CSV table of C-alpha atoms and ligand atoms in Angstrom, one decimal:
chain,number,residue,atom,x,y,z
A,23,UNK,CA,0.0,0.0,0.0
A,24,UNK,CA,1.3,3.4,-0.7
A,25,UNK,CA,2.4,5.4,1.8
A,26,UNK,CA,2.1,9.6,2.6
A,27,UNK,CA,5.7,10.1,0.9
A,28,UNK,CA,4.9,8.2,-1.9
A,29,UNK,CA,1.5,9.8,-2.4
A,30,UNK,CA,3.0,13.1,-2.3
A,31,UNK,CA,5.8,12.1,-4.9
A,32,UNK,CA,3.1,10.7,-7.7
A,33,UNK,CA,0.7,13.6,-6.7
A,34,UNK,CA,3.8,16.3,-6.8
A,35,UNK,CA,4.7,16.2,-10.8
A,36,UNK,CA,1.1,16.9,-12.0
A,37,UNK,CA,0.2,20.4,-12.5
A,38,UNK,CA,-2.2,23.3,-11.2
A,39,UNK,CA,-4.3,23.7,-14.3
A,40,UNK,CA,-4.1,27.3,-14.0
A,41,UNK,CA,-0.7,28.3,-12.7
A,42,UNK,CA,1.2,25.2,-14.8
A,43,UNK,CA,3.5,25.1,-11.9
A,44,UNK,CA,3.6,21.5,-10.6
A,45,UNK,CA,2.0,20.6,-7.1
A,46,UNK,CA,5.2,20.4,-5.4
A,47,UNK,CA,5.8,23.7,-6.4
A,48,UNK,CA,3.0,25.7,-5.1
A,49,UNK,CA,2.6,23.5,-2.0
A,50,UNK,CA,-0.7,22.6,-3.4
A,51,UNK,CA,-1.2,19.2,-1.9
A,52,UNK,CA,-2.8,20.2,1.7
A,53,UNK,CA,-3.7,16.8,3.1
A,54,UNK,CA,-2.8,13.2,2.6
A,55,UNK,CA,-4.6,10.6,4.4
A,56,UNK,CA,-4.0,7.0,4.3
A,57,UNK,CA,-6.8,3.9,5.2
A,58,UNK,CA,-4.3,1.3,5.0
A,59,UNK,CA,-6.9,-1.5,5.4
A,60,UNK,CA,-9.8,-0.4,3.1
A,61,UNK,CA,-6.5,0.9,0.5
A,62,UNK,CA,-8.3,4.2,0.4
A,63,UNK,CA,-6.3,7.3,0.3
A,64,UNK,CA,-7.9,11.0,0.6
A,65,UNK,CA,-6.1,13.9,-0.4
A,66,UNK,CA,-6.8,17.7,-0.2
A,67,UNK,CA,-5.5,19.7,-3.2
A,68,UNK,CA,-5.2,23.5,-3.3
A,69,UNK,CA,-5.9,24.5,-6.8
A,70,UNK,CA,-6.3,28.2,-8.1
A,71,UNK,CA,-9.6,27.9,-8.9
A,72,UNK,CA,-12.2,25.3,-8.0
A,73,UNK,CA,-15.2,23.6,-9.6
A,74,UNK,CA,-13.6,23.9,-13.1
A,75,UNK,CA,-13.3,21.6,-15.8
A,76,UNK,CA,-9.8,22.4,-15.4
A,77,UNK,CA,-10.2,20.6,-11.8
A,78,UNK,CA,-12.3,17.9,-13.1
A,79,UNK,CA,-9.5,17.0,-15.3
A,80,UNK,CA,-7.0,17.2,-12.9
A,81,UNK,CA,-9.2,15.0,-10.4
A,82,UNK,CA,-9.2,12.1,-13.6
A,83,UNK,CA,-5.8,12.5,-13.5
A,84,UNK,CA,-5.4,12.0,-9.6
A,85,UNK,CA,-7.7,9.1,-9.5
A,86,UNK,CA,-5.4,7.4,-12.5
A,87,UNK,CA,-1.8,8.3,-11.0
A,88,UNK,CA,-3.1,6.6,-7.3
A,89,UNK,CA,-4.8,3.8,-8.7
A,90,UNK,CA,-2.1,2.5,-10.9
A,91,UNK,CA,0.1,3.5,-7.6
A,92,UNK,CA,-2.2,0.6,-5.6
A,93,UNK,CA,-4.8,2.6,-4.1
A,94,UNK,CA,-8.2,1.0,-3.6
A,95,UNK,CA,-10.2,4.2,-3.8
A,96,UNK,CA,-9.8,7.4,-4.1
A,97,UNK,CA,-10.9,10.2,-2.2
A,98,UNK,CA,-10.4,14.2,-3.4
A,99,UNK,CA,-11.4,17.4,-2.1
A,100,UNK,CA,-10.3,21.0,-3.8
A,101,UNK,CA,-10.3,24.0,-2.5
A,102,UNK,CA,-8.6,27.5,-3.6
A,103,UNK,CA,-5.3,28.3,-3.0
A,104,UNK,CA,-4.6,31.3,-0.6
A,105,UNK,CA,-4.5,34.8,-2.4
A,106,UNK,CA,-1.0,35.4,-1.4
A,107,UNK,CA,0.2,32.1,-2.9
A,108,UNK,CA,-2.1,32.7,-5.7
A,109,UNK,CA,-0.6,35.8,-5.9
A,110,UNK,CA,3.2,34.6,-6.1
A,111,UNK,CA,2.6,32.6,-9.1
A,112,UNK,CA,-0.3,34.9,-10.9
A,113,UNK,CA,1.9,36.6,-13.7
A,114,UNK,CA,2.3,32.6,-14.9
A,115,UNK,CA,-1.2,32.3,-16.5
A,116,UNK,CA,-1.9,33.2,-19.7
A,117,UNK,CA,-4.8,35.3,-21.1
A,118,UNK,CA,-6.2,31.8,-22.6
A,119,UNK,CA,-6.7,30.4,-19.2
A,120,UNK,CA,-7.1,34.1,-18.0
A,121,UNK,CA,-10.7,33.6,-19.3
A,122,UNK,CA,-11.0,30.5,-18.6
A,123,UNK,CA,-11.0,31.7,-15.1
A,124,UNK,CA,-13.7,33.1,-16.2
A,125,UNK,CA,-16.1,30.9,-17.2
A,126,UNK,CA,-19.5,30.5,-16.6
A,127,UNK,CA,-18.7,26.7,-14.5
A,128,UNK,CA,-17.0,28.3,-12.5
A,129,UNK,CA,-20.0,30.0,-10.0
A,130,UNK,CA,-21.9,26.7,-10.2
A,131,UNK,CA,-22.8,24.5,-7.7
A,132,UNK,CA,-22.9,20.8,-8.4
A,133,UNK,CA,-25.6,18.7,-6.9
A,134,UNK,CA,-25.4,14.6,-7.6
A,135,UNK,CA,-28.6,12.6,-7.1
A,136,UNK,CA,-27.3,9.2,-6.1
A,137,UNK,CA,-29.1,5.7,-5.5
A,138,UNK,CA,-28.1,1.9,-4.0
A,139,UNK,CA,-30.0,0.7,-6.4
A,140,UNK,CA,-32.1,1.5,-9.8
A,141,UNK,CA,-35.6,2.1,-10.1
A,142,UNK,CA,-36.0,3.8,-7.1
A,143,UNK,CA,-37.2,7.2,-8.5
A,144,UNK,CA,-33.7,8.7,-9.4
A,145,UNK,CA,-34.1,10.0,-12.4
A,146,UNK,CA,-37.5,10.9,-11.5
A,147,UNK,CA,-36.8,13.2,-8.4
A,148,UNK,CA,-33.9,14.7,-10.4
A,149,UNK,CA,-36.1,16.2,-12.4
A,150,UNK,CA,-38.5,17.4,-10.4
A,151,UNK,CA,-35.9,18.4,-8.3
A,152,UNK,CA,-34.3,20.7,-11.0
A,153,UNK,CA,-37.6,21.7,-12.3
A,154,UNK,CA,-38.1,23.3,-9.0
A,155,UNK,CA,-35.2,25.0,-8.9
A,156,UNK,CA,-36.1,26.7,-11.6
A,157,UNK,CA,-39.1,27.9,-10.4
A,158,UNK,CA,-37.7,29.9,-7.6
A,159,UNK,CA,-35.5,31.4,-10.2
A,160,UNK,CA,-32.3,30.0,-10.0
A,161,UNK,CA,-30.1,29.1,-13.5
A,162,UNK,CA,-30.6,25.2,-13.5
A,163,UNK,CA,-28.7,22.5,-15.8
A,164,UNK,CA,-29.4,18.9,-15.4
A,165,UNK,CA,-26.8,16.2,-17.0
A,166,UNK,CA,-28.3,12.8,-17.8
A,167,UNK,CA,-25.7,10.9,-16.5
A,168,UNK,CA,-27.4,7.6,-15.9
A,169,UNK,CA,-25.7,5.1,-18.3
A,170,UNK,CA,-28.1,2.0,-17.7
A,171,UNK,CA,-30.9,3.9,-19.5
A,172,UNK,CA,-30.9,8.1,-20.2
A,173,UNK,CA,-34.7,8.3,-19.0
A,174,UNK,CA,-34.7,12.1,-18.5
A,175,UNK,CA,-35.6,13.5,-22.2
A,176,UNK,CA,-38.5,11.1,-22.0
A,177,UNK,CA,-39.7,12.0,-18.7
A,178,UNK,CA,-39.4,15.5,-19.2
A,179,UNK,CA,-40.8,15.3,-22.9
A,180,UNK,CA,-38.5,16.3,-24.5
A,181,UNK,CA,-38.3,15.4,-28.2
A,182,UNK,CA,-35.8,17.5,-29.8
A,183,UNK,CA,-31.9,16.9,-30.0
A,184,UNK,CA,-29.7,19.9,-28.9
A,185,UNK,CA,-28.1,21.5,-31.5
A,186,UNK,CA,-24.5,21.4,-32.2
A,187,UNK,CA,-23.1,24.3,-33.2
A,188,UNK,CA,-19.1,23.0,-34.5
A,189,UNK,CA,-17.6,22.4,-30.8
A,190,UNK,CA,-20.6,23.5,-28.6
A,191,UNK,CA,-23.4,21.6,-27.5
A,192,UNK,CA,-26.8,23.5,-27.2
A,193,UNK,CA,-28.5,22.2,-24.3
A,194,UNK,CA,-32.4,21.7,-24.9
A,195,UNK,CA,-34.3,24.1,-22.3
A,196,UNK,CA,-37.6,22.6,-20.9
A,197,UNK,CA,-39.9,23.5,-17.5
A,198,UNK,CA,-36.5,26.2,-17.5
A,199,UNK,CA,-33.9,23.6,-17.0
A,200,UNK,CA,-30.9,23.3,-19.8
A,201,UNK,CA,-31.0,19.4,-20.3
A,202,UNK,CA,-28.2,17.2,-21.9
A,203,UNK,CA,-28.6,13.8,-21.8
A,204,UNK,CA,-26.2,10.9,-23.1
A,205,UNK,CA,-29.3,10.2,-24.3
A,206,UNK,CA,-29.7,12.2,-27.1
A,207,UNK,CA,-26.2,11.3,-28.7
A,208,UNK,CA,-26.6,7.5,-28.4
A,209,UNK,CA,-28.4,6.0,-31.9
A,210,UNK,CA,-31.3,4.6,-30.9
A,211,UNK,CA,-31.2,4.7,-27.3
A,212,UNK,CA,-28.4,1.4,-28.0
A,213,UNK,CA,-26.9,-0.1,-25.1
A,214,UNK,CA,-23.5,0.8,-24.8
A,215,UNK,CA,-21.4,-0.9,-22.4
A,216,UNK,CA,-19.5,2.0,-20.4
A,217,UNK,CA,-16.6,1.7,-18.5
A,218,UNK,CA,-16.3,4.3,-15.6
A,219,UNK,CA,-13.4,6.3,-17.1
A,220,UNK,CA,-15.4,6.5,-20.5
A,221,UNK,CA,-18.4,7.9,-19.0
A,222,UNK,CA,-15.7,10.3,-17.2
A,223,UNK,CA,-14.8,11.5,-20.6
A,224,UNK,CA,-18.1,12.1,-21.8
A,225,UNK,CA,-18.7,13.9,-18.2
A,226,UNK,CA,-15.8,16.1,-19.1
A,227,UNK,CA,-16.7,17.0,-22.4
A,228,UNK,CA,-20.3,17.9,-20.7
A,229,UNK,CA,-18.9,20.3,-18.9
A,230,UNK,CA,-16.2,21.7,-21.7
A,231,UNK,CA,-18.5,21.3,-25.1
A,232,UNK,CA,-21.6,22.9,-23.5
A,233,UNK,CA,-23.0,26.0,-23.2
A,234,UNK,CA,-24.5,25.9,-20.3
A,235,UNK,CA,-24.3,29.8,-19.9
A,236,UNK,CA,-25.0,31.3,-16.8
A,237,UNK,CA,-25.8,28.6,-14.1
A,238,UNK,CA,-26.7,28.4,-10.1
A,239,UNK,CA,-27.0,24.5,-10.1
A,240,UNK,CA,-25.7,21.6,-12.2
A,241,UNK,CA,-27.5,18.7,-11.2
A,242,UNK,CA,-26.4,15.2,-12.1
A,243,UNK,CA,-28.9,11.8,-12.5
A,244,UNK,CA,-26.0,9.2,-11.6
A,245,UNK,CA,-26.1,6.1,-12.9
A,246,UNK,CA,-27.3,3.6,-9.7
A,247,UNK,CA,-25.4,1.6,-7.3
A,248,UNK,CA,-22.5,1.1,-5.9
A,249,UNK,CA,-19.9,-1.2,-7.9
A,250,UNK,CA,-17.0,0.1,-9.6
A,251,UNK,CA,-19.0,2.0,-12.4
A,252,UNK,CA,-20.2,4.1,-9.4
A,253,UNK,CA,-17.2,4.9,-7.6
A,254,UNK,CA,-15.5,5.6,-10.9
A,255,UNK,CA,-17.9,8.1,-11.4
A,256,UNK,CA,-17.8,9.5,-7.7
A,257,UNK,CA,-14.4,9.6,-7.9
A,258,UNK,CA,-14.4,11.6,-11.0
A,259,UNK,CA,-17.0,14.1,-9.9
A,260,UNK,CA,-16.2,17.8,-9.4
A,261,UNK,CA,-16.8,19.0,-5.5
A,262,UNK,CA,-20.1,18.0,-5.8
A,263,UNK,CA,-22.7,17.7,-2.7
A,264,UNK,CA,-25.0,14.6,-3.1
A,265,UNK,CA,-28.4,13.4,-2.7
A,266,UNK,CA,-29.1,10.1,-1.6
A,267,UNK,CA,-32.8,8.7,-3.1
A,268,UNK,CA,-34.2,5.5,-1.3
A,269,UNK,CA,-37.5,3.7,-1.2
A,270,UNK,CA,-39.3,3.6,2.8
A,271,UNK,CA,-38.6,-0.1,2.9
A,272,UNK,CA,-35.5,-0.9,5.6
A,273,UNK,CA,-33.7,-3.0,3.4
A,274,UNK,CA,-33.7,-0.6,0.3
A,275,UNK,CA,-32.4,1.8,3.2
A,276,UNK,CA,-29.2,-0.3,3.9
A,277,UNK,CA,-28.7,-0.5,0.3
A,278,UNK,CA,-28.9,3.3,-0.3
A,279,UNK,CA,-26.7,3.5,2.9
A,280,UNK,CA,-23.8,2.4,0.6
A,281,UNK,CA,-24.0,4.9,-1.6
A,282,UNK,CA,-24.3,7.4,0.7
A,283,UNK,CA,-20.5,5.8,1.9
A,284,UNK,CA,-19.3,6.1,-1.1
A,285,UNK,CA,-20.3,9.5,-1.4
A,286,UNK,CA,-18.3,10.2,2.0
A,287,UNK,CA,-15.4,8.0,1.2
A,288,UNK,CA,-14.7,10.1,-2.1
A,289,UNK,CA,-15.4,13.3,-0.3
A,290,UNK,CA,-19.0,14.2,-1.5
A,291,UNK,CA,-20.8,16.2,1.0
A,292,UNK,CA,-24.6,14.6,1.6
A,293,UNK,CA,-26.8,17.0,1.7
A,294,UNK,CA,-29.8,15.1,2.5
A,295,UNK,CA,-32.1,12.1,1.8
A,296,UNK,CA,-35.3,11.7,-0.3
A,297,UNK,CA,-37.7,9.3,0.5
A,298,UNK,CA,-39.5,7.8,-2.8
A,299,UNK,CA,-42.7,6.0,-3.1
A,300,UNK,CA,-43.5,6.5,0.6
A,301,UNK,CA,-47.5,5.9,0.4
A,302,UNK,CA,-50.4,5.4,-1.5
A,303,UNK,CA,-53.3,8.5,-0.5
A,304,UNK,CA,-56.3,6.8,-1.6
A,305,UNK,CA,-58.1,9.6,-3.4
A,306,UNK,CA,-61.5,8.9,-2.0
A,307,UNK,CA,-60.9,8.0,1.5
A,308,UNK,CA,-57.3,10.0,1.4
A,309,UNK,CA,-56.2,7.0,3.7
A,310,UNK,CA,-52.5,6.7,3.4
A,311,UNK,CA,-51.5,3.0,2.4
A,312,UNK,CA,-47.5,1.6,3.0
A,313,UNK,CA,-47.1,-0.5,0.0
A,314,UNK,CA,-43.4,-0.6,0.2
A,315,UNK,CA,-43.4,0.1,3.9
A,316,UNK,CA,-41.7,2.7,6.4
A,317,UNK,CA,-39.2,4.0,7.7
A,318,UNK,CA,-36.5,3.9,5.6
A,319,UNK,CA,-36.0,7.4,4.8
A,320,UNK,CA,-35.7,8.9,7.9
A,321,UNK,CA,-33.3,5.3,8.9
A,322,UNK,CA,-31.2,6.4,6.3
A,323,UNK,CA,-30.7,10.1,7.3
A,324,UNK,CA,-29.8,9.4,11.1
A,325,UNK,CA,-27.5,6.7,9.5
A,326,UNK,CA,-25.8,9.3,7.2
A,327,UNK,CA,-26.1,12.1,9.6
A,328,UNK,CA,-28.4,14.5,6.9
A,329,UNK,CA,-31.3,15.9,7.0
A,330,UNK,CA,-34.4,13.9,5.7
A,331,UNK,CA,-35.2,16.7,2.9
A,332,UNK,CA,-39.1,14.8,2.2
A,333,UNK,CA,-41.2,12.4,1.2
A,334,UNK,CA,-42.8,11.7,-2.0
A,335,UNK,CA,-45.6,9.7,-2.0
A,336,UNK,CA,-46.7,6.9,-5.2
A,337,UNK,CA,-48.9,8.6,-8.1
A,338,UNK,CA,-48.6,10.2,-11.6
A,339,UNK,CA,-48.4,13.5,-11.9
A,340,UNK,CA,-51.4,15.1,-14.0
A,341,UNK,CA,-50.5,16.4,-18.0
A,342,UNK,CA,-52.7,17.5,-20.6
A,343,UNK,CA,-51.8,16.3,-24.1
A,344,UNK,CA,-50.4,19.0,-25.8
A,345,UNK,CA,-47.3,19.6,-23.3
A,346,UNK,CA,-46.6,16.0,-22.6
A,347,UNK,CA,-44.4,15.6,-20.0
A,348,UNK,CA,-45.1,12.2,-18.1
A,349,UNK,CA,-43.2,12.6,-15.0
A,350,UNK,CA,-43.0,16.2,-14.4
A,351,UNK,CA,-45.4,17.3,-12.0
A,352,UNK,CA,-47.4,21.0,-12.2
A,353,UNK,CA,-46.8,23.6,-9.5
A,354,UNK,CA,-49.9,23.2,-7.7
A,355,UNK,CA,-50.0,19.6,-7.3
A,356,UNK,CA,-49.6,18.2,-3.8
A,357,UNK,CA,-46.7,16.5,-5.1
A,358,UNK,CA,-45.3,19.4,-6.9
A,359,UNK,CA,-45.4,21.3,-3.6
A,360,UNK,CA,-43.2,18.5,-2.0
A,361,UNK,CA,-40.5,19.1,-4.6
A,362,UNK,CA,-40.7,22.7,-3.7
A,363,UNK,CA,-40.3,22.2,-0.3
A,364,UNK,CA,-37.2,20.1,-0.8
A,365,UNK,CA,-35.6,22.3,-3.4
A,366,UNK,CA,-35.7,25.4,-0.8
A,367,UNK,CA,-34.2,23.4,1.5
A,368,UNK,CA,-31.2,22.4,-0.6
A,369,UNK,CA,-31.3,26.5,-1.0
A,370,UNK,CA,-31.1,27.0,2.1
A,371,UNK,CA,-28.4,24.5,2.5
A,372,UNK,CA,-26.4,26.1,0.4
A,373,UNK,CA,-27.3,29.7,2.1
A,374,UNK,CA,-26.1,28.7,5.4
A,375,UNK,CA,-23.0,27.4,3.8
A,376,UNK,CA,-21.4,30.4,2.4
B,1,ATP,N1,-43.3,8.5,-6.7
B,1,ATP,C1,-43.6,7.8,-7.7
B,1,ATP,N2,-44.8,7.3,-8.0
B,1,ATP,C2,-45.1,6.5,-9.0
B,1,ATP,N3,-44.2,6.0,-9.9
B,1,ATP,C3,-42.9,6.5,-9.7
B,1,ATP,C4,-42.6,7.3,-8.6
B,1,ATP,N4,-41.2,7.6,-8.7
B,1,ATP,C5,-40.8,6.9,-9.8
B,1,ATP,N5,-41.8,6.2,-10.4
B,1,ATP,C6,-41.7,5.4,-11.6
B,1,ATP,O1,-40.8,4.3,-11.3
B,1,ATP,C7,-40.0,4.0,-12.4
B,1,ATP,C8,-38.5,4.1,-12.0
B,1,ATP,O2,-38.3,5.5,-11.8
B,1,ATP,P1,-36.9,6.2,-12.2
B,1,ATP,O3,-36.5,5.8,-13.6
B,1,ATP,O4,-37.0,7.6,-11.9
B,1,ATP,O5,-35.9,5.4,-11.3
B,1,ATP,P2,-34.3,5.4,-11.3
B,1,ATP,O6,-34.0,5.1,-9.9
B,1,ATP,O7,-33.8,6.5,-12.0
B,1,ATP,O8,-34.1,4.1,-12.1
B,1,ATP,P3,-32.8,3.7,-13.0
B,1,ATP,O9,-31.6,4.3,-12.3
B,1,ATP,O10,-32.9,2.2,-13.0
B,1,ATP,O11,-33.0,4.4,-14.3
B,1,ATP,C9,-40.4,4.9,-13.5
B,1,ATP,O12,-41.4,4.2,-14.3
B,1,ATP,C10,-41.1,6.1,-12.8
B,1,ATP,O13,-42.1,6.7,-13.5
């Protein structure tokens, strides 16, 4: 297993993306933290700027260099270097990366909707999730990241592909939410068998290709569980914060409680939990039925230590024909409401963070 020394050596040639001074050279690796019997290492890397693709590609890089090192996992957390340092090595970056400083990624937060398992309402609560957002006015993207089946154009009705304009992507805007999906550049919807580091690329170029313009939120539908697929992905992720979805029964709980380890073990903040499916209202006695019975949700919060942020019951949300939209549910529906709820808590979240 590697040790601190060696970390720092493999970690100490690569370079800040911005200042193309290596790591050893602007002291930019703050931490190193060793799990010897899981073969996890963490590290903390001071970059001078965060939540880039610059840093995204750097983090690929990280991940690679430790893995073929003989680490198990990998966990990463950026932040900015100090403005002093920053300022000893400014005059280094050229007007190129000078605006790439600049660019519109760099303000956004990232939020990752994660799951133990599929079919639990992942892709389902991401976009509603978004959706809501966008109602109380922030700039919201969603990426369809969800390799075992890009569900989100379909639920969202979207039938349009974004245009591509030579490099840049156009994202397709719907319910005020800039959408790629994976979706929409596989033929066919035909199964393609990713490998983690493939989807990272695509992730990458996501984040490069797109003009996503001015953005609050960039929220991710990960694909489900948590084998190697998964932690590729996590691993690969910029500083996002996550949200774990479940189902109310115990057992999916313990399931989802994996992810949510993952999400910790690779340095992803959980900022909450959202119960899926959590009853059946009868609509004529408006007795609430268990189907897939209780108390998972709230299990799986204490077990994480995050807030439960709600509890969507079963049902289809109501659409009219002309604006198609199967699982997007109106403003003024119960369940809509419940979405809102939960998105001003995540606002919140973030409030109280800065
Ligand atoms: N609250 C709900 N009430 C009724 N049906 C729901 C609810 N949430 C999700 N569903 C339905 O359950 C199915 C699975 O949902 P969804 O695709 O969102 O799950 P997922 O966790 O993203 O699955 P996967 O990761 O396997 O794609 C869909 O048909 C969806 O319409």
């Amino acid at each position: 297993m590697l040790t601190e020394v060696q970390v720092r050596e493999l970690l100490g040639t690569l370079e800040d993306p911005f200042l193309h001074r290596s790591l050893t050279e602007t002291n930019g690796i703050t931490s190193v933290t060793i799990k010897e019997e899981k073969k996890h290492v963490s590290v903390k890397l001071a970059i001078a700027k965060t939540n880039t693709p610059e840093q995204m590609q750097l983090q690929m890089k990280v991940v690679d260099v430790l893995k073929e090192g003989g680490a198990g996992s990998v966990g990463i957390r950026f932040e900015e270097l100090p403005p002093e340092a920053l300022a000893q090595f400014r005059g280094t970056a050229n007007e190129s990366e000078a605006q790439d400083l600049l660019s519109p990624l760099n303000k956004v937060e990232f939020i990752s909707i994660a799951s133990g398992k599929g079919g639990v309402g992942k892709s389902t609560v991401s976009v509603n999730l978004a959706i809501a957002l966008a109602r109380l006015g922030k700039k919201v993207g969603l990426i369809d990241a969800d390799i075992y089946g890009f569900s989100v154009p379909d639920m969202m009705g979207i039938d349009k592909s974004p245009v591509v304009r030579g490099q840049t992507i156009i994202p397709v805007e719907r319910f005020g939410v800039k959408v790629i999906s994976m979706g929409f550049f596989v033929e066919d919807n035909m199964p393609v068998v990713w490998r983690g580091p493939m989807l990272g690329k695509v992730l990458d170029q996501f984040f490069r290709d797109v003009e996503w313009g001015d953005l609050d939120y960039l929220l991710l539908d990960l694909p489900p569980g948590t084998g190697d697929v998964a932690l590729d992905i996590h691993q690969m992720l910029p500083a996002s914060k996550e949200i774990v979805i479940t189902t109310p029964h115990p057992t999916a709980a313990f399931v989802a409680a994996r992810a949510g380890a993952m999400a910790l073990q690779t340095d992803h903040e959980v900022l909450g939990v959202i119960e899926n499916m959590s009853w059946f209202e009868s609509k004529e006695t408006g007795k609430k039925e268990y189907l897939f019975g209780q108390g998972g949700g709230p299990k799986l919060a204490e077990e994480l230590q995050t807030p439960l942020l709600g509890q969507i019951p079963l049902g289809q949300p109501d659409w009219n024909e002309e604006d198609f939209a199967p699982s997007v549910y109106l403003e003024n529906h119960p369940t809509g409401k419940i979405y809102e709820d939960i998105a001003q808590q995540v606002l919140k979240q973030f409030a109280d963070k800065k």
